[in-house]
mmCIF file of C-alpha atoms and ligand atoms in Angstrom:
data_model
loop_
_atom_site.group_PDB
_atom_site.id
_atom_site.type_symbol
_atom_site.label_atom_id
_atom_site.label_comp_id
_atom_site.label_asym_id
_atom_site.label_seq_id
_atom_site.Cartn_x
_atom_site.Cartn_y
_atom_site.Cartn_z
ATOM 1 C CA MET A 1 69.487 152.494 68.237
ATOM 2 C CA GLN A 2 70.074 152.852 71.935
ATOM 3 C CA ARG A 3 68.435 149.383 72.344
ATOM 4 C CA SER A 4 70.666 147.748 69.874
ATOM 5 C CA ILE A 5 73.839 149.028 71.497
ATOM 6 C CA ASN A 6 72.765 147.764 74.780
ATOM 7 C CA LYS A 7 71.966 144.423 73.236
ATOM 8 C CA ALA A 8 75.562 144.372 71.662
ATOM 9 C CA ASN A 9 77.076 145.379 74.995
ATOM 10 C CA ALA A 10 75.173 142.680 76.867
ATOM 11 C CA THR A 11 76.215 139.997 74.379
ATOM 12 C CA SER A 12 79.929 140.927 74.683
ATOM 13 C CA ILE A 13 79.769 141.005 78.459
ATOM 14 C CA GLU A 14 78.013 137.624 78.308
ATOM 15 C CA SER A 15 80.748 136.084 76.398
ATOM 16 C CA SER A 16 83.466 137.660 78.398
ATOM 17 C CA ARG A 17 85.530 135.896 81.134
ATOM 18 C CA ILE A 18 83.676 137.606 83.967
ATOM 19 C CA ALA A 19 80.334 136.317 82.909
ATOM 20 C CA GLN A 20 81.442 132.701 82.353
ATOM 21 C CA SER A 21 79.526 130.052 84.171
ATOM 22 C CA ILE A 22 81.369 129.131 87.288
ATOM 23 C CA GLY A 23 80.524 125.485 86.786
ATOM 24 C CA PHE A 24 79.761 122.643 89.258
ATOM 25 C CA THR A 25 80.854 123.012 92.866
ATOM 26 C CA LEU A 26 82.112 119.952 94.604
ATOM 27 C CA ASP A 27 79.096 120.048 96.978
ATOM 28 C CA ARG A 28 76.715 120.006 94.190
ATOM 29 C CA PHE A 29 78.596 117.279 92.377
ATOM 30 C CA ILE A 30 78.633 115.006 95.523
ATOM 31 C CA LYS A 31 74.910 115.630 96.178
ATOM 32 C CA ASN A 32 73.961 114.897 92.467
ATOM 33 C CA ASN A 33 76.121 111.710 92.518
ATOM 34 C CA GLN A 34 75.139 110.429 95.950
ATOM 35 C CA ASP A 35 72.636 107.852 94.391
ATOM 36 C CA GLN A 36 75.637 106.036 92.664
ATOM 37 C CA PHE A 37 76.779 104.883 96.123
ATOM 38 C CA GLN A 38 75.203 101.598 97.188
ATOM 39 C CA TYR A 39 74.585 102.844 100.750
ATOM 40 C CA ALA A 40 73.186 106.218 99.692
ATOM 41 C CA SER A 41 72.339 107.431 103.147
ATOM 42 C CA GLY A 42 74.207 110.740 102.812
ATOM 43 C CA GLU A 43 76.968 110.003 105.383
ATOM 44 C CA LEU A 44 79.698 109.154 102.861
ATOM 45 C CA SER A 45 78.751 112.512 101.164
ATOM 46 C CA GLN A 46 79.105 114.373 104.384
ATOM 47 C CA LEU A 47 82.333 112.675 105.033
ATOM 48 C CA LEU A 48 83.700 113.838 101.651
ATOM 49 C CA ARG A 49 82.525 117.433 102.458
ATOM 50 C CA ASP A 50 84.381 117.134 105.795
ATOM 51 C CA ILE A 51 87.557 116.120 104.102
ATOM 52 C CA ALA A 52 87.170 118.946 101.549
ATOM 53 C CA LEU A 53 86.617 121.547 104.280
ATOM 54 C CA ALA A 54 89.690 120.325 106.295
ATOM 55 C CA SER A 55 91.810 120.465 103.012
ATOM 56 C CA LYS A 56 90.809 124.223 102.539
ATOM 57 C CA VAL A 57 92.233 124.904 106.004
ATOM 58 C CA VAL A 58 95.324 122.844 105.295
ATOM 59 C CA ASN A 59 95.717 124.756 101.871
ATOM 60 C CA ARG A 60 95.683 128.008 103.823
ATOM 61 C CA GLU A 61 98.385 126.859 106.176
ATOM 62 C CA VAL A 62 100.443 125.400 103.385
ATOM 63 C CA ASN A 63 100.229 128.690 101.567
ATOM 64 C CA LYS A 64 101.539 130.466 104.730
ATOM 65 C CA ALA A 65 104.299 128.046 105.345
ATOM 66 C CA GLY A 66 107.076 130.420 104.268
ATOM 67 C CA LEU A 67 105.558 133.197 106.473
ATOM 68 C CA ILE A 68 105.352 130.923 109.570
ATOM 69 C CA ASP A 69 109.205 130.513 108.996
ATOM 70 C CA ILE A 70 109.603 134.274 108.848
ATOM 71 C CA MET A 71 107.558 134.661 111.941
ATOM 72 C CA GLY A 72 109.525 131.879 113.656
ATOM 73 C CA ALA A 73 112.757 133.685 112.742
ATOM 74 C CA LEU A 74 111.507 136.659 114.615
ATOM 75 C CA GLY A 75 111.035 134.408 117.651
ATOM 76 C CA SER A 76 107.260 134.872 117.520
ATOM 77 C CA GLN A 77 104.578 132.539 119.006
ATOM 78 C CA ASN A 78 100.890 132.123 118.111
ATOM 79 C CA THR A 79 98.288 133.996 119.978
ATOM 80 C CA ALA A 80 97.883 131.206 122.538
ATOM 81 C CA GLY A 81 101.607 131.510 123.335
ATOM 82 C CA ASP A 82 102.347 128.000 121.715
ATOM 83 C CA ASN A 83 105.408 127.476 119.575
ATOM 84 C CA GLN A 84 104.598 127.056 115.861
ATOM 85 C CA GLN A 85 103.874 123.471 114.922
ATOM 86 C CA LYS A 86 105.088 121.658 112.018
ATOM 87 C CA LEU A 87 102.738 121.640 109.061
ATOM 88 C CA ASP A 88 102.402 117.854 108.913
ATOM 89 C CA VAL A 89 101.318 117.749 112.577
ATOM 90 C CA LEU A 90 98.913 120.583 111.873
ATOM 91 C CA ALA A 91 97.460 118.898 108.918
ATOM 92 C CA ASN A 92 96.840 115.777 111.081
ATOM 93 C CA ILE A 93 95.125 117.720 113.730
ATOM 94 C CA ARG A 94 92.933 119.549 111.022
ATOM 95 C CA PHE A 95 91.823 116.249 109.346
ATOM 96 C CA THR A 96 91.233 114.419 112.664
ATOM 97 C CA ARG A 97 89.250 117.189 114.175
ATOM 98 C CA ALA A 98 87.068 117.699 111.012
ATOM 99 C CA LEU A 99 86.326 113.887 110.816
ATOM 100 C CA ALA A 100 85.737 113.577 114.572
ATOM 101 C CA LYS A 101 83.198 116.389 114.536
ATOM 102 C CA GLY A 102 81.285 114.863 111.638
ATOM 103 C CA GLY A 103 80.503 111.577 113.530
ATOM 104 C CA GLU A 104 80.615 109.522 110.381
ATOM 105 C CA VAL A 105 83.975 107.984 111.180
ATOM 106 C CA CYS A 106 84.462 105.299 113.886
ATOM 107 C CA ALA A 107 88.240 105.014 113.444
ATOM 108 C CA LEU A 108 91.135 106.903 111.762
ATOM 109 C CA VAL A 109 94.453 105.519 110.730
ATOM 110 C CA SER A 110 97.063 108.222 110.190
ATOM 111 C CA GLU A 111 100.691 108.183 109.144
ATOM 112 C CA GLU A 112 101.042 110.460 112.218
ATOM 113 C CA SER A 113 99.774 108.080 114.851
ATOM 114 C CA GLU A 114 101.329 104.749 115.935
ATOM 115 C CA SER A 115 97.821 103.203 116.637
ATOM 116 C CA PHE A 116 94.345 103.910 115.092
ATOM 117 C CA VAL A 117 92.289 106.704 116.676
ATOM 118 C CA ASP A 118 88.999 105.669 118.093
ATOM 119 C CA LEU A 119 86.507 108.382 117.138
ATOM 120 C CA SER A 120 82.881 107.504 117.399
ATOM 121 C CA ASN A 121 81.390 104.095 117.782
ATOM 122 C CA ASP A 122 78.379 105.119 115.978
ATOM 123 C CA GLY A 123 80.283 105.979 112.770
ATOM 124 C CA LYS A 124 79.952 103.609 109.862
ATOM 125 C CA TYR A 125 83.240 104.380 108.190
ATOM 126 C CA VAL A 126 86.995 103.820 108.818
ATOM 127 C CA ILE A 127 89.270 106.350 107.260
ATOM 128 C CA ALA A 128 93.097 105.963 106.492
ATOM 129 C CA ILE A 129 94.849 109.194 105.752
ATOM 130 C CA ASP A 130 98.267 110.564 105.081
ATOM 131 C CA PRO A 131 97.480 114.174 106.051
ATOM 132 C CA LEU A 132 100.593 115.694 104.415
ATOM 133 C CA ASP A 133 102.547 113.397 101.986
ATOM 134 C CA GLY A 134 105.909 114.456 100.618
ATOM 135 C CA SER A 135 106.896 116.179 103.736
ATOM 136 C CA SER A 136 110.520 116.654 102.868
ATOM 137 C CA ASN A 137 109.090 119.143 100.209
ATOM 138 C CA ILE A 138 107.226 121.356 102.714
ATOM 139 C CA ASP A 139 110.131 123.608 103.557
ATOM 140 C CA VAL A 140 111.184 124.118 99.891
ATOM 141 C CA ASN A 141 107.767 125.318 98.480
ATOM 142 C CA VAL A 142 107.450 122.114 96.279
ATOM 143 C CA SER A 143 104.038 120.416 95.727
ATOM 144 C CA ILE A 144 102.776 118.270 98.529
ATOM 145 C CA GLY A 145 99.432 116.316 99.134
ATOM 146 C CA THR A 146 96.951 114.618 101.344
ATOM 147 C CA ILE A 147 95.853 111.080 100.568
ATOM 148 C CA PHE A 148 92.730 109.306 101.946
ATOM 149 C CA SER A 149 91.022 105.891 101.812
ATOM 150 C CA ILE A 150 87.467 105.294 103.010
ATOM 151 C CA TYR A 151 86.157 101.772 104.159
ATOM 152 C CA ARG A 152 82.770 100.753 105.533
ATOM 153 C CA ARG A 153 83.204 99.131 109.011
ATOM 154 C CA LYS A 154 82.502 95.364 109.093
ATOM 155 C CA THR A 155 81.061 95.149 112.679
ATOM 156 C CA SER A 156 77.683 96.943 113.665
ATOM 157 C CA PRO A 157 77.905 100.608 114.498
ATOM 158 C CA GLY A 158 77.526 101.319 118.184
ATOM 159 C CA THR A 159 79.888 98.355 119.167
ATOM 160 C CA PRO A 160 83.571 98.674 119.923
ATOM 161 C CA ILE A 161 85.787 98.829 116.894
ATOM 162 C CA GLN A 162 87.595 95.603 115.942
ATOM 163 C CA HIS A 163 90.762 94.657 113.874
ATOM 164 C CA ILE A 164 88.611 93.310 111.024
ATOM 165 C CA ASP A 165 87.144 96.992 110.636
ATOM 166 C CA ILE A 166 90.565 98.421 110.265
ATOM 167 C CA LEU A 167 92.590 95.832 108.441
ATOM 168 C CA GLN A 168 90.712 95.632 105.249
ATOM 169 C CA LYS A 169 92.141 95.033 101.692
ATOM 170 C CA GLY A 170 92.391 97.879 99.308
ATOM 171 C CA SER A 171 89.713 96.309 97.131
ATOM 172 C CA GLU A 172 87.205 96.940 99.896
ATOM 173 C CA GLN A 173 87.619 100.751 99.756
ATOM 174 C CA VAL A 174 84.303 102.576 99.028
ATOM 175 C CA ALA A 175 85.981 105.866 98.323
ATOM 176 C CA ALA A 176 89.479 107.311 98.007
ATOM 177 C CA GLY A 177 91.082 110.560 96.961
ATOM 178 C CA TYR A 178 93.854 113.034 97.334
ATOM 179 C CA VAL A 179 94.432 116.765 97.540
ATOM 180 C CA LEU A 180 97.275 118.211 95.694
ATOM 181 C CA TYR A 181 98.631 121.432 97.089
ATOM 182 C CA GLY A 182 100.452 122.584 93.816
ATOM 183 C CA SER A 183 100.441 125.613 91.466
ATOM 184 C CA SER A 184 96.769 125.273 92.117
ATOM 185 C CA THR A 185 95.044 123.096 94.723
ATOM 186 C CA MET A 186 93.045 120.123 93.498
ATOM 187 C CA LEU A 187 90.873 117.495 95.135
ATOM 188 C CA VAL A 188 90.604 114.249 93.017
ATOM 189 C CA TYR A 189 88.408 111.380 94.238
ATOM 190 C CA THR A 190 86.479 108.244 93.267
ATOM 191 C CA THR A 191 83.542 106.279 94.752
ATOM 192 C CA GLY A 192 84.124 103.471 92.376
ATOM 193 C CA HIS A 193 82.336 105.184 89.473
ATOM 194 C CA GLY A 194 85.248 106.858 87.691
ATOM 195 C CA VAL A 195 87.580 109.676 88.801
ATOM 196 C CA ASN A 196 86.813 113.346 89.006
ATOM 197 C CA GLY A 197 89.098 116.289 89.844
ATOM 198 C CA PHE A 198 88.114 119.706 91.296
ATOM 199 C CA THR A 199 90.257 122.802 91.407
ATOM 200 C CA TYR A 200 90.020 125.214 94.347
ATOM 201 C CA GLU A 201 89.037 128.653 93.624
ATOM 202 C CA PRO A 202 90.501 130.542 96.711
ATOM 203 C CA SER A 203 88.427 133.866 96.222
ATOM 204 C CA LEU A 204 85.146 131.876 96.259
ATOM 205 C CA GLY A 205 86.376 129.287 98.805
ATOM 206 C CA GLU A 206 84.983 126.458 96.739
ATOM 207 C CA TYR A 207 86.185 123.488 94.776
ATOM 208 C CA PHE A 208 84.935 123.390 91.033
ATOM 209 C CA LEU A 209 84.705 120.450 88.856
ATOM 210 C CA SER A 210 87.673 120.989 86.399
ATOM 211 C CA HIS A 211 88.693 117.486 85.325
ATOM 212 C CA PRO A 212 85.438 115.360 84.868
ATOM 213 C CA ASN A 213 85.912 111.660 84.106
ATOM 214 C CA LEU A 214 89.735 111.429 84.360
ATOM 215 C CA ASN A 215 91.324 108.857 82.152
ATOM 216 C CA MET A 216 94.881 107.746 82.422
ATOM 217 C CA PRO A 217 96.502 107.173 79.014
ATOM 218 C CA ASP A 218 97.287 103.476 78.457
ATOM 219 C CA ASP A 219 100.753 104.314 77.450
ATOM 220 C CA GLY A 220 103.227 107.150 78.398
ATOM 221 C CA LYS A 221 106.742 108.368 78.226
ATOM 222 C CA ILE A 222 107.475 109.463 81.747
ATOM 223 C CA TYR A 223 109.110 107.313 84.396
ATOM 224 C CA SER A 224 109.445 108.504 87.987
ATOM 225 C CA ILE A 225 111.785 106.712 90.265
ATOM 226 C CA ASN A 226 114.567 107.912 92.768
ATOM 227 C CA GLU A 227 117.417 106.875 90.601
ATOM 228 C CA GLY A 228 119.837 107.856 93.181
ATOM 229 C CA LEU A 229 119.022 104.602 94.933
ATOM 230 C CA SER A 230 119.605 102.469 91.866
ATOM 231 C CA ASP A 231 122.533 100.567 93.324
ATOM 232 C CA SER A 232 120.208 98.891 95.736
ATOM 233 C CA PHE A 233 117.432 98.083 93.241
ATOM 234 C CA SER A 234 117.002 94.512 91.930
ATOM 235 C CA ASN A 235 118.355 93.672 88.530
ATOM 236 C CA GLY A 236 114.850 93.689 87.051
ATOM 237 C CA VAL A 237 114.203 97.272 88.052
ATOM 238 C CA ARG A 238 117.543 98.411 86.900
ATOM 239 C CA SER A 239 116.960 96.653 83.471
ATOM 240 C CA TYR A 240 113.573 98.449 83.239
ATOM 241 C CA ILE A 241 115.223 101.861 83.897
ATOM 242 C CA GLN A 242 117.731 100.960 81.202
ATOM 243 C CA TYR A 243 114.743 100.145 78.861
ATOM 244 C CA CYS A 244 113.159 103.543 79.688
ATOM 245 C CA LYS A 245 116.367 105.383 78.689
ATOM 246 C CA GLN A 246 116.658 103.252 75.397
ATOM 247 C CA GLN A 247 113.065 104.304 74.524
ATOM 248 C CA ARG A 248 114.122 107.928 75.201
ATOM 249 C CA TYR A 249 111.569 108.312 77.944
ATOM 250 C CA THR A 250 111.624 111.402 80.176
ATOM 251 C CA ALA A 251 112.617 111.127 83.831
ATOM 252 C CA ARG A 252 110.478 113.177 86.188
ATOM 253 C CA TYR A 253 110.671 112.663 89.986
ATOM 254 C CA ILE A 254 109.320 115.372 92.345
ATOM 255 C CA GLY A 255 109.688 113.165 95.513
ATOM 256 C CA SER A 256 105.953 114.001 96.429
ATOM 257 C CA LEU A 257 103.987 110.721 95.646
ATOM 258 C CA VAL A 258 100.701 112.724 95.008
ATOM 259 C CA ALA A 259 102.254 115.150 92.636
ATOM 260 C CA ASP A 260 104.199 112.650 90.680
ATOM 261 C CA PHE A 261 101.131 110.342 90.414
ATOM 262 C CA HIS A 262 98.879 113.280 89.437
ATOM 263 C CA ARG A 263 101.189 114.351 86.638
ATOM 264 C CA ASN A 264 101.601 110.783 85.281
ATOM 265 C CA MET A 265 97.764 110.357 85.478
ATOM 266 C CA LEU A 266 97.270 113.453 83.253
ATOM 267 C CA LYS A 267 100.077 112.901 80.786
ATOM 268 C CA GLY A 268 100.832 109.037 80.857
ATOM 269 C CA GLY A 269 103.681 107.630 82.847
ATOM 270 C CA ILE A 270 104.783 105.331 85.624
ATOM 271 C CA TYR A 271 105.825 105.894 89.249
ATOM 272 C CA ILE A 272 108.064 103.236 90.893
ATOM 273 C CA TYR A 273 109.170 102.806 94.394
ATOM 274 C CA PRO A 274 110.748 99.447 94.466
ATOM 275 C CA ALA A 275 112.222 97.367 97.352
ATOM 276 C CA THR A 276 115.720 98.685 98.220
ATOM 277 C CA ALA A 277 118.566 97.638 100.518
ATOM 278 C CA LYS A 278 117.183 100.001 103.243
ATOM 279 C CA ASP A 279 113.473 99.172 102.699
ATOM 280 C CA ALA A 280 113.344 95.469 101.697
ATOM 281 C CA ASN A 281 109.497 95.604 101.421
ATOM 282 C CA GLY A 282 109.485 99.038 99.800
ATOM 283 C CA LYS A 283 109.124 102.361 101.587
ATOM 284 C CA LEU A 284 105.539 103.494 100.889
ATOM 285 C CA ARG A 285 102.617 102.555 103.191
ATOM 286 C CA LEU A 286 99.913 100.229 101.754
ATOM 287 C CA MET A 287 97.079 101.572 103.887
ATOM 288 C CA TYR A 288 97.241 105.360 103.550
ATOM 289 C CA GLU A 289 99.338 105.824 100.364
ATOM 290 C CA CYS A 290 99.212 103.006 97.970
ATOM 291 C CA ASN A 291 95.688 101.609 98.348
ATOM 292 C CA ALA A 292 94.041 104.980 97.679
ATOM 293 C CA LEU A 293 96.192 105.755 94.577
ATOM 294 C CA ALA A 294 95.816 102.245 93.218
ATOM 295 C CA PHE A 295 92.016 102.490 93.508
ATOM 296 C CA ILE A 296 92.042 105.920 91.710
ATOM 297 C CA ALA A 297 94.548 104.569 89.047
ATOM 298 C CA GLU A 298 92.290 101.511 88.301
ATOM 299 C CA GLN A 299 89.142 103.734 88.160
ATOM 300 C CA ALA A 300 91.068 106.011 85.626
ATOM 301 C CA GLY A 301 92.035 102.996 83.508
ATOM 302 C CA GLY A 302 95.579 102.714 84.815
ATOM 303 C CA LYS A 303 97.145 99.855 86.971
ATOM 304 C CA ALA A 304 99.028 99.458 90.326
ATOM 305 C CA THR A 305 100.943 96.376 91.547
ATOM 306 C CA ASP A 306 103.803 95.608 93.873
ATOM 307 C CA GLY A 307 105.850 94.371 90.838
ATOM 308 C CA LYS A 308 103.805 91.176 90.858
ATOM 309 C CA VAL A 309 100.600 91.363 92.695
ATOM 310 C CA ARG A 310 97.691 93.801 92.273
ATOM 311 C CA ILE A 311 97.991 96.390 95.185
ATOM 312 C CA LEU A 312 94.342 96.190 95.995
ATOM 313 C CA ASP A 313 94.452 92.347 96.585
ATOM 314 C CA ILE A 314 97.309 92.594 99.209
ATOM 315 C CA GLU A 315 96.192 91.309 102.614
ATOM 316 C CA LEU A 316 96.800 94.052 105.227
ATOM 317 C CA LYS A 317 98.403 92.548 108.364
ATOM 318 C CA GLU A 318 99.466 95.830 110.220
ATOM 319 C CA LEU A 319 98.571 99.509 110.090
ATOM 320 C CA HIS A 320 101.841 100.807 108.904
ATOM 321 C CA GLN A 321 102.603 97.880 106.303
ATOM 322 C CA ARG A 322 104.942 98.894 103.514
ATOM 323 C CA THR A 323 104.864 97.776 99.942
ATOM 324 C CA ALA A 324 106.940 98.270 96.748
ATOM 325 C CA PHE A 325 104.804 100.285 94.427
ATOM 326 C CA PHE A 326 104.298 100.303 90.500
ATOM 327 C CA VAL A 327 101.522 102.575 89.381
ATOM 328 C CA GLY A 328 100.542 104.418 86.287
ATOM 329 C CA SER A 329 99.660 103.809 82.633
ATOM 330 C CA LYS A 330 98.492 100.283 82.271
ATOM 331 C CA ASN A 331 100.949 99.227 79.457
ATOM 332 C CA MET A 332 103.928 100.757 81.223
ATOM 333 C CA VAL A 333 103.182 98.842 84.426
ATOM 334 C CA ASP A 334 102.802 95.685 82.437
ATOM 335 C CA GLN A 335 106.048 96.400 80.608
ATOM 336 C CA ALA A 336 107.891 97.011 83.958
ATOM 337 C CA GLN A 337 106.649 93.837 85.338
ATOM 338 C CA SER A 338 107.828 91.921 82.394
ATOM 339 C CA PHE A 339 111.384 92.703 83.650
ATOM 340 C CA LYS A 340 110.582 90.688 86.813
ATOM 341 C CA PRO A 341 111.297 93.474 89.374
HETATM 342 P P1 FDP B 1 108.358 111.891 102.075
HETATM 343 O O1 FDP B 1 109.330 110.825 102.500
HETATM 344 O O2 FDP B 1 108.942 113.173 101.694
HETATM 345 O O3 FDP B 1 107.058 111.921 102.872
HETATM 346 O O4 FDP B 1 105.378 109.067 101.310
HETATM 347 C C1 FDP B 1 106.739 109.185 101.295
HETATM 348 C C2 FDP B 1 107.439 109.976 100.158
HETATM 349 O O5 FDP B 1 107.721 111.316 100.569
HETATM 350 C C3 FDP B 1 106.593 110.141 98.850
HETATM 351 O O6 FDP B 1 105.763 111.165 98.950
HETATM 352 C C4 FDP B 1 107.744 110.247 97.891
HETATM 353 O O7 FDP B 1 107.456 109.907 96.563
HETATM 354 C C5 FDP B 1 108.815 109.426 98.468
HETATM 355 O O8 FDP B 1 108.487 109.212 99.886
HETATM 356 C C6 FDP B 1 110.076 109.993 98.399
HETATM 357 O O9 FDP B 1 111.081 109.176 98.974
HETATM 358 P P2 FDP B 1 112.617 109.187 98.507
HETATM 359 O O10 FDP B 1 113.076 110.550 99.103
HETATM 360 O O11 FDP B 1 113.236 108.055 99.109
HETATM 361 O O12 FDP B 1 112.707 109.194 97.069
#
């Protein structure tokens, strides 16, 4: 009798939430999938782990952002006596430091630096990063993100870094991803074999596979654009917005590219940042914003263009080059393009 009660208890505990399998950690997933990568030497895997580690530190800072303000209001300084730094600068420091330490990266292009940062001549990879995207949302507790693109250098490791290593087209990315600091923190990445999403479990300090093989719906009903600027959009873009309204689509615009993109990838939708009177070539940066999301969108079955040309085919002439950006569900991007934006 005693024996059967124990057995019943054991069964109920096993099926309860606390005994549920914790699933695949990011580390294990990276290790298990290392062979998919054509230069499977382990360095790219290490690089992805370095990014994940830095993102955990940034996540901690993001979650304390409100407290930093409170401390600032009391006139406090950190233990070293420095004034509190802005979160986007802090994020840049965290990612640069993590990537410099690893030794896999020879050069880093960041939104926060005018020129590229020369890290280690022996590194085989170039990384482009927007350490904290959607910075106007930091102070108001709205989702923000980190976006990264990884390229293999063209010249031999050990030699000085050249422009051809840095100015590569998006189609040459070997991996790309983003971290979304939202209602939960997620890391989503691709190495060109589909897209996988991992959710951060803060009490365990680990990312767990939560969204395997992400697929963007071919169609959707969400359009994301800063309509406040519509007076300076082209007629084509204005007509497309009108079309969205006639179709009774839903407007959703967070103003954090990563968050808007992520929602549209899961639910189906389109994000547009077109050319405007203020930014004739668009506002967003090709190298560390659009290329990564275009790569992920395509890997998830979506599409990304500048209104005419595939984002991943655009020649890169300078580090901080801007572009118009139409990204999301394939049929929606095609439809938007048919309005000749
Ligand atoms: P932000 O200027 O706040 O950093 O990357 C730039 C970006 O945010 C995107 O994240 C966002 O989608 C867009 O700009 C918002 O721009 P607008 O305020 O002009 O709509």
